[in-house]
Structure formats: C-alpha cells, structure tokens
Short mmCIF file of C-alpha atoms in Angstrom, two decimals:
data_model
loop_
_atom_site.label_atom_id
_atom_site.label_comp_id
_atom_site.label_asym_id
_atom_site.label_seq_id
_atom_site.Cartn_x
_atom_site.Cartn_y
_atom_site.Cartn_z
CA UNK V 224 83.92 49.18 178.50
CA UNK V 225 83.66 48.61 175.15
CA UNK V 226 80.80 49.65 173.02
CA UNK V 227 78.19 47.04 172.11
CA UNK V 228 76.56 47.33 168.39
CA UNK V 229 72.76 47.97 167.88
CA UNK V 230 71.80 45.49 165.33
CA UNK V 231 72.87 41.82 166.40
CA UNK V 232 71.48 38.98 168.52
CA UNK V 233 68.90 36.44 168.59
CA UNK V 234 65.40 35.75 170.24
CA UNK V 235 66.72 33.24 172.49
CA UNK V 236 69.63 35.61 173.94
CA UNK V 237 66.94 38.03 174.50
CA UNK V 238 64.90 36.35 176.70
CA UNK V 239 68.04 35.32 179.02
CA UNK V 240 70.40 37.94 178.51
CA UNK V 241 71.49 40.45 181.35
CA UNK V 242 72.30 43.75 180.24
CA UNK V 243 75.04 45.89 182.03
CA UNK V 244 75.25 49.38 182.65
CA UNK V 245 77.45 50.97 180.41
CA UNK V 246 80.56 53.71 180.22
CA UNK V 247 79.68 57.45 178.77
CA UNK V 248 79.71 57.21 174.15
CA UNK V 249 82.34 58.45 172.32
CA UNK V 250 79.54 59.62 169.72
CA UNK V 251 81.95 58.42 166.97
CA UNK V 252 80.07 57.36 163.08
CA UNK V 253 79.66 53.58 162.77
CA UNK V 254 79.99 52.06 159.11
CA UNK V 255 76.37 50.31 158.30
CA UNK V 256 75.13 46.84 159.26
CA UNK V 257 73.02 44.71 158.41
CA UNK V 258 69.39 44.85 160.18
CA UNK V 259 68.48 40.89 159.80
CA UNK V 260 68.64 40.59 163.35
CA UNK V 261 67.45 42.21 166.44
CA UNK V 262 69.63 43.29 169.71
CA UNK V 263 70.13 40.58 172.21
CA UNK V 264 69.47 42.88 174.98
CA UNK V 265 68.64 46.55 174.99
CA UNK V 266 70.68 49.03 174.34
CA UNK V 267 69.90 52.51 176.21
CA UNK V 268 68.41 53.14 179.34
CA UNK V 269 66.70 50.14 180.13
CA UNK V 270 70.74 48.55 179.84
CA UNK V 271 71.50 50.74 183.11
CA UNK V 272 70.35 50.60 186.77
CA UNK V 273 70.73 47.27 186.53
CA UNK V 274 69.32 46.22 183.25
CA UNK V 275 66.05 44.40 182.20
CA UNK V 276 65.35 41.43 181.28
CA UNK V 277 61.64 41.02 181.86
CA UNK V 278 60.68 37.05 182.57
CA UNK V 279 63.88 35.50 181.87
CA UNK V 280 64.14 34.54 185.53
CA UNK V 281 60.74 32.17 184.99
CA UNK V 282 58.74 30.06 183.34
CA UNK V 283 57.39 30.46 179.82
CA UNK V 284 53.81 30.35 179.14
CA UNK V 285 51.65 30.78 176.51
CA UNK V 286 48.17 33.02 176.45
CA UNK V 287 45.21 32.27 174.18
CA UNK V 288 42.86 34.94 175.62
CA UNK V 289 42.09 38.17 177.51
CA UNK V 290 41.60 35.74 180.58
CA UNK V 291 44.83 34.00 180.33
CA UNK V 292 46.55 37.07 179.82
CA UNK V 293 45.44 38.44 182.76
CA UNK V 294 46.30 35.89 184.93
CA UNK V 295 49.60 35.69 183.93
CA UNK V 296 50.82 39.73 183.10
CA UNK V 297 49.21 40.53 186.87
CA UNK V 298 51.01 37.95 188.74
CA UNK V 299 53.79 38.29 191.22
CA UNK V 300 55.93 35.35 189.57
CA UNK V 301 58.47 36.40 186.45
CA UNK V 302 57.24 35.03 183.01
CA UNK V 303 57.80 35.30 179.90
CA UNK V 304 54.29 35.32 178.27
CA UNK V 305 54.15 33.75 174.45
CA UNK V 306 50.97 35.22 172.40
CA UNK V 307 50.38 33.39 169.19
CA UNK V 308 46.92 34.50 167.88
CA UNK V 309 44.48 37.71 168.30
CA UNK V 310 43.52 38.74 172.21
CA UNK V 311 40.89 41.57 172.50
CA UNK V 312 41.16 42.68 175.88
CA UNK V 313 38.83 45.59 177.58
CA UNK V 314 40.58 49.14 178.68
CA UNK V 315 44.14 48.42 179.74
CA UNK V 316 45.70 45.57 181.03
CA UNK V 317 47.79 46.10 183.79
CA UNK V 318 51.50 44.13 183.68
CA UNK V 319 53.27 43.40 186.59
CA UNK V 320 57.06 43.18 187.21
CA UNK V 321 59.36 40.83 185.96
CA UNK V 322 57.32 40.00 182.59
CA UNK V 323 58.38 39.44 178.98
CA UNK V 324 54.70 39.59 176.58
CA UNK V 325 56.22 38.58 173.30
CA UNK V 326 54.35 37.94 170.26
CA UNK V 327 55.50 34.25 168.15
CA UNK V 328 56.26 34.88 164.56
CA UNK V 329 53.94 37.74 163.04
CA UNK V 330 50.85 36.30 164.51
CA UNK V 331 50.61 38.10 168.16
CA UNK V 332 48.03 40.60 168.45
CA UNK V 333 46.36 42.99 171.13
CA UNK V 334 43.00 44.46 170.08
CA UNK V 335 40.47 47.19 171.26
CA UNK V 336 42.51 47.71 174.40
CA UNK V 337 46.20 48.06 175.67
CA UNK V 338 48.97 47.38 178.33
CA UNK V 339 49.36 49.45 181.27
CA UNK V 340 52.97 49.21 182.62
CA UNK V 341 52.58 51.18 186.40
CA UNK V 342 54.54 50.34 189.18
CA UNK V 343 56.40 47.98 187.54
CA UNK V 344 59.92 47.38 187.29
CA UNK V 345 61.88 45.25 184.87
CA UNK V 346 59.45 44.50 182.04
CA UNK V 347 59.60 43.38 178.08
CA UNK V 348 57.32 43.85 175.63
CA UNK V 349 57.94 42.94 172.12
CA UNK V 350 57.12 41.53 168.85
CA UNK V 351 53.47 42.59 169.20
CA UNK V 352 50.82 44.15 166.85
CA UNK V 353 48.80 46.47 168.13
CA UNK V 354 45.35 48.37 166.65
CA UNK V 355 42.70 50.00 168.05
CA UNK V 356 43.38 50.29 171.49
CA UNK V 357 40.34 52.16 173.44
CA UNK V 358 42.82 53.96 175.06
CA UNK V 359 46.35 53.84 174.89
CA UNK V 360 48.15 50.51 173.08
CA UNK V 361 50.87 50.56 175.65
CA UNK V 362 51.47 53.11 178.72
CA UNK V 363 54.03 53.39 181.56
CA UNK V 364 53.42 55.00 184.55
CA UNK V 365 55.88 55.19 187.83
CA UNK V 366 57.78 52.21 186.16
CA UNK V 367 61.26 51.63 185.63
CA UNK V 368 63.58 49.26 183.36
CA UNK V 369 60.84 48.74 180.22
CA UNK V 370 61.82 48.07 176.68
CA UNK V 371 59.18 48.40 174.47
CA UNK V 372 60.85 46.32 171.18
CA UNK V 373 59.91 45.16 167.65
CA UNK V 374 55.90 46.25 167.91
CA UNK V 375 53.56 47.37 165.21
CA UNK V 376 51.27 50.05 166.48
CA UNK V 377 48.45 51.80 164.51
CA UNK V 378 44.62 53.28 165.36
CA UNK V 379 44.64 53.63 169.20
CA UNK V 380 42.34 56.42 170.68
CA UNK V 381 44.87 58.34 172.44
CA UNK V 382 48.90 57.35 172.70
CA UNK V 383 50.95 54.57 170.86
CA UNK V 384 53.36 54.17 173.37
CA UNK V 385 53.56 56.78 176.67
CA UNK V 386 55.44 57.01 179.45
CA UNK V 387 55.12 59.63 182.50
CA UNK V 388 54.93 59.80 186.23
CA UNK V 389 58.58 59.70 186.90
CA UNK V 390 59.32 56.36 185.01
CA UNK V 391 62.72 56.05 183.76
CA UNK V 392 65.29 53.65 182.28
CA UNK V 393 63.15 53.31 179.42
CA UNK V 394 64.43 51.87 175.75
CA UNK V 395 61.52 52.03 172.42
CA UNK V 396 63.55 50.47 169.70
CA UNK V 397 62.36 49.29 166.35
CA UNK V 398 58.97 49.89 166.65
CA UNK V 399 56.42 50.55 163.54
CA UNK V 400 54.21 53.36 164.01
CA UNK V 401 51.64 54.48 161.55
CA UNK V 402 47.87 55.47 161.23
CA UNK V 403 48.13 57.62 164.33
CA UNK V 404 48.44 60.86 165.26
CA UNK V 405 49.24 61.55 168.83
CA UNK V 406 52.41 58.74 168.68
CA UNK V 407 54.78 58.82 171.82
CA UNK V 408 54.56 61.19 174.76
CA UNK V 409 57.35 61.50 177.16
CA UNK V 410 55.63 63.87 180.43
CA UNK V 411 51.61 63.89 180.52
CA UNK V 412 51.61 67.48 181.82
CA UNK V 413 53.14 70.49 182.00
CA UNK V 414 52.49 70.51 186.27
CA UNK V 415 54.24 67.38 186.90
CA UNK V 416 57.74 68.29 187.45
CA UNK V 417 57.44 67.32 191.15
CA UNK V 418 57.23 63.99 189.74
CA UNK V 419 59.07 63.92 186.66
CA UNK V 420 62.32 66.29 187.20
CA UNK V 421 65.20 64.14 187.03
CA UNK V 422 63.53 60.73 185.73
CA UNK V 423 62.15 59.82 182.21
CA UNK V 424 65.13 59.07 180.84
CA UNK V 425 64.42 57.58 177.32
CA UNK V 426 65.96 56.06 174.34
CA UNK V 427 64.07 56.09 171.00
CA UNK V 428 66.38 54.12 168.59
CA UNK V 429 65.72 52.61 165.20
CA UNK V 430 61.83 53.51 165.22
CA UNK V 431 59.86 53.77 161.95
CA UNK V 432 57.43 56.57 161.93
CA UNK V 433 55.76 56.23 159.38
CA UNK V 434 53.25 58.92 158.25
CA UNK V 435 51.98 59.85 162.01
CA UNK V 436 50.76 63.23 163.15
CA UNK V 437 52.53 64.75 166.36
CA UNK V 438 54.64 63.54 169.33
CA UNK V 439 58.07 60.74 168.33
CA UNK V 440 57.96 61.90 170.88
CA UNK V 441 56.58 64.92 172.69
CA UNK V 442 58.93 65.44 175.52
CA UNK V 443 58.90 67.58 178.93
CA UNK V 444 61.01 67.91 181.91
CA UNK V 445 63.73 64.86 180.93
CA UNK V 446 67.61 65.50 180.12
CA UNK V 447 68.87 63.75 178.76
CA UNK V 448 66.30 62.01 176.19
CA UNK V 449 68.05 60.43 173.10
CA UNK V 450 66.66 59.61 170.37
CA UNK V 451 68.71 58.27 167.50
CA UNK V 452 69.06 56.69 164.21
CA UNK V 453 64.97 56.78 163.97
CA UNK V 454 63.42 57.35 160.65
CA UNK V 455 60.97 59.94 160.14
CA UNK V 456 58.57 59.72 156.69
CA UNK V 457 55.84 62.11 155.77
CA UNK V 458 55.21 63.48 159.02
CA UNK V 459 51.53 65.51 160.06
CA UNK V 460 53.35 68.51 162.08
CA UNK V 461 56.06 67.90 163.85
CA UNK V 462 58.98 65.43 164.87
CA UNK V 463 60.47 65.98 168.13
CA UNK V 464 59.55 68.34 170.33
CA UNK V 465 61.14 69.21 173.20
CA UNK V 466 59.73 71.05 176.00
CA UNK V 467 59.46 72.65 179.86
CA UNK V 468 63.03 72.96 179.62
CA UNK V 469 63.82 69.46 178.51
CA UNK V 470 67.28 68.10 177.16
CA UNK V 471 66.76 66.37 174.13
CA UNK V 472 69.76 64.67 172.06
CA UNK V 473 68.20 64.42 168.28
CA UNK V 474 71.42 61.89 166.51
CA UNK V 475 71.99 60.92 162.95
CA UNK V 476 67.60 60.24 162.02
CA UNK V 477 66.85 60.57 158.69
CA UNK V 478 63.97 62.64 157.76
CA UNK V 479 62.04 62.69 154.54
CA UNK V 480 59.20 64.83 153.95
CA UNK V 481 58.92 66.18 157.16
CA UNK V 482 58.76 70.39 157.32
CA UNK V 483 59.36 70.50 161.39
CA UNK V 484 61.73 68.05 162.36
CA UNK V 485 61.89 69.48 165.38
CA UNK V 486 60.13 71.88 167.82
CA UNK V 487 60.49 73.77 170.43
CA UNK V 488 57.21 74.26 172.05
CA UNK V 489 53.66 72.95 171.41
CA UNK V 490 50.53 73.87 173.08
CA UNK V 491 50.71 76.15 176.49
CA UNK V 492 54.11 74.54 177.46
CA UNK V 493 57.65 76.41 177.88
CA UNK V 494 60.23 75.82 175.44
CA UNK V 495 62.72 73.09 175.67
CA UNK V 496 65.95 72.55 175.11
CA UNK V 497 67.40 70.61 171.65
CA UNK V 498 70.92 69.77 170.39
CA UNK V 499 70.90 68.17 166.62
CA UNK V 500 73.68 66.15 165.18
CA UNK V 501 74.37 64.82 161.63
CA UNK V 502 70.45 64.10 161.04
CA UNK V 503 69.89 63.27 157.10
CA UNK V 504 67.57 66.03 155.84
CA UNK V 505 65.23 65.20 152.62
CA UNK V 506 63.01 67.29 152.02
CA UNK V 507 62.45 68.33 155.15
CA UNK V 508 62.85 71.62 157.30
CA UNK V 509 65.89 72.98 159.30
CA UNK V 510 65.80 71.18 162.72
CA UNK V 511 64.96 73.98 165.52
CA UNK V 512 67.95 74.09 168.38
CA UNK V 513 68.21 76.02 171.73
CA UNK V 514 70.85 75.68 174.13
CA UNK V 515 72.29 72.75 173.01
CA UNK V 516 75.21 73.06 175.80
CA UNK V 517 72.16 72.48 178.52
CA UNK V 518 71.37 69.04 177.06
CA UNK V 519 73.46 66.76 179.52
CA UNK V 520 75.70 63.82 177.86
CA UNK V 521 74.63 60.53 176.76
CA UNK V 522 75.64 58.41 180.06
CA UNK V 523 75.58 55.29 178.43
CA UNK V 524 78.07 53.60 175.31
CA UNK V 525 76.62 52.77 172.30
CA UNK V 526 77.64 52.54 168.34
CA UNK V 527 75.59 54.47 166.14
CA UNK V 528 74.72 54.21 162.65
CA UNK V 529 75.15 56.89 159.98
CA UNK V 530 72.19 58.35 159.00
CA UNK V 531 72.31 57.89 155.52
CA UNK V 532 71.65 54.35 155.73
CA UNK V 533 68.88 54.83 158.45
CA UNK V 534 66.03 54.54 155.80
CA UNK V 535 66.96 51.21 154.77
CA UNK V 536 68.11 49.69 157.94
CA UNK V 537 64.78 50.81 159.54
CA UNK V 538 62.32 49.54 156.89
CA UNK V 539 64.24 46.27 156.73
CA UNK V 540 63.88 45.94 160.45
CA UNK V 541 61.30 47.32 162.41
CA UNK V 542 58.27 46.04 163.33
CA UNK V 543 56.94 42.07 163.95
CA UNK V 544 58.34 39.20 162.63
CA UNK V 545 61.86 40.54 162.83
CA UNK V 546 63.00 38.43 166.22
#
C-alpha cells in the first residue's frame, strides 16, 4: 500500500479515523513538510493489529474534575473525554478501553497525579499538559493499541511516559518533554522477559526532548523499537539506550548537544542491540551500534523526514495547542 505522510490531518479526522495496518517501509528520504498540522491517525504501531482509535465509536463528554474524570476514563462505554481546565487527581487514574482524553485548545491539564493505561486496549491520549505527577504522568501496563500524542510533560516523580508488562502496538508522537530526568522507559526490569519477549513494540516519532536526563527511551527486550525523526537538545546522559538484547532502529533524529546519543547498557542490564541511520549530529557524540543486522525490519510503511529539518519541524509542532 502506499505510504501515508507523518505531518497532515485535522482534529476532527482524528477522533473518527480508522487506521490500517500497513505494508513493510522502503526507508527512502522524504523532502520536508510543513508541521502546522497533526496526523489524522497514528502512524506506527498503534496503526497495526487493527488500529486505534480510542472513543471515536461514542459519545463525547466533557470533564471538569478528578470526579468526572473518573467516572468517565473507568467506564466500560467508548468516549472521547474533552478536558478544558486544570484536574488534580490523586495517584494514578486508571483508563479503560476504548477512550480518547484530549485536552481543548492549550488549556487541558492533569496535576499531582497521572493516567494509568493497564489492561486496556485501544486508547488515545492527547493534547494534554502534564506536571507534577506523584508518580508517573502517564503509564501502560499489559495494554495494547495506545497513542500517546501532542502532550506536554514536565516534573513527575518517576516516568513521563512508560510502558511495560508486555504492552505493545504503542505510537508516542510529538510529545514535549522537559524538566525531567527519568523520561520514557520501554521494559520496567531486567527479569521480565517472560512477559515482555516479543511485545513492546514502540514508535517514538517527532518527540521534543528537550533538556531531560536519561531514558527517550530506555529500552529492554523489544525488536523492533523505532524511534525516528525525534529531536534531542542538551541531553543529561544519554539518548537511547538499548538493552537485554533489544532491537532498536535509531532513524534520521537530530541531536544537538548531546555527548551519548546512544547507549548500549545502563545499570546491571545486558547490552542491547542498535542500528543508526542518517541521524544529524551537532555537537554531539558518535552514536554507539552493535549488531545492527539483529535489529528486525520496520513492519510497517511510513515516509520519513530528513533529519536536517527535524529541529524545526519538531519545535514548530510538538506539544499542546498544535491539534
């Protein structure tokens, strides 16, 4: 089938849209687009095994607080769940299946807590700012189909945005991250491969990291991860790491200012496995590689940008108020 590009489509087509799965990539340059507009669906893994499109299916509501919230991201019916304003909610909220949370304009918040994505299929979140989350701002567990879109994230406790325990079809596009350190972890442990061997398949695409410490992301057990056309800015000590023997695909980011760009083992865990491709380099170290034939193809199509013009296409459009 024909490959579908990354940076077009509206709000409106995103909350209806059905996304299909897709042919293997050609991997072949794409000239540069504009970023005005965010993708109608997702591109990725959460377009295969059948695609997501969160609450499309339902009603759309509207939540002015925690209790609302609640009441709505728990239930068994599809939504798509409108936040305009500030909700402080306690530890993490669980979401159910079926749900888009989407924040109106700039002016949806989550504070002092976060959402907890676990045994879940087929769920949106977007367009959302969050800040000091007690715990983690937003965390899948044993959850499939979830596209985490267009969020701000800053000042949690422990993750930005983590997913583990065998969760897969997973897409994190243009998402802001900064005033963290321990960003996106892909695998909580290094003893979970029971779990975890042959799922958390994730795309990272168009992300802004922007001045965070460790983990965009931190990744163990998955092959193929991809994560592509992703800027990287004045990063703590590493960008991605790949590890227990791990396929990760690292395509056309631009770094600036970061020494490690990537890395091959942190903490007690085995090495991984990394294969680099035409990744813009300024001032920045020599990505690390290692067996870049073990890292399996990208099984999806997609159109990617050159990383030159990453920088500017990611500034312009990442993060709230871009939908």
């Amino acid at each position: 089938m024909a490959t579908r590009p990354l940076l077009i489509g509206t709000l409106a087509a995103a909350l209806a849209a059905t996304a299909a799965t897709a042919a293997p990539a050609t991997g072949a340059a794409a000239p540069a687009r504009p970023a005005a507009a965010a993708d109608a669906s997702p591109v990725g893994y959460a377009s295969m095994n059948g695609g997501t499109t969160g609450g499309a299916s339902g009603a759309t509501v509207t939540a002015a607080n925690a209790d609302q919230l609640d009441s709505y991201a728990t239930s068994s019916t599809p939504y798509t769940i409108r936040i305009t304003g500030t909700i402080a909610v306690s530890g993490m909220q669980k979401v159910a299946s079926d749900k888009t949370i989407i924040g109106v304009g700039s002016s949806g918040r989550i504070t002092g807590g976060g959402l907890n994505v676990s045994e879940a299929r087929n769920v949106i979140i977007r367009n959302l700012t969050f800040t000091g989350a007690s715990d983690d701002a937003i965390n899948v567990q044993y959850s499939t189909n979830v596209w985490i879109d267009h969020n701000d994230l800053s000042g949690g406790n422990d993750g930005l945005t983590d997913v583990k325990r065998g969760s897969d079809f997973v897409t994190v596009s243009w998402n802001h991250y900064h005033d963290h350190d321990k960003t996106a972890l892909l695998g909580h442990s290094d003893g979970n491969a029971g779990e975890d061997l042959g799922h958390l398949r994730v795309t990272y695409v168009h992300n802004w990291f922007d001045g965070t410490g460790q983990r965009h992301p931190r990744v163990r057990f998955a092959n193929p991860v991809h994560v592509l056309n992703n800027y990287y800015n004045d990063i703590g000590s590493y960008g991605v790491a790949s590890t227990e023997n791990a396929g990760v695909f690292v395509e056309r980011n631009y770094f600036e200012n970061v020494e490690r760009p990537t890395s091959l083992q942190e903490g007690s865990s085995d090495e991984g496995n990394i294969k680099a491709l035409n990744n813009h380099l300024v001032d920045s170290g020599t990505p690390a590689i290692r067996n870049p034939g073990s890292v399996a193809a990208i099984p999806y199509s997609y159109t990617p940008e050159s990383s030159a013009t990453v920088k500017g296409t990611v500034m312009a459009g990442a993060g709230v108020g871009r939908i």
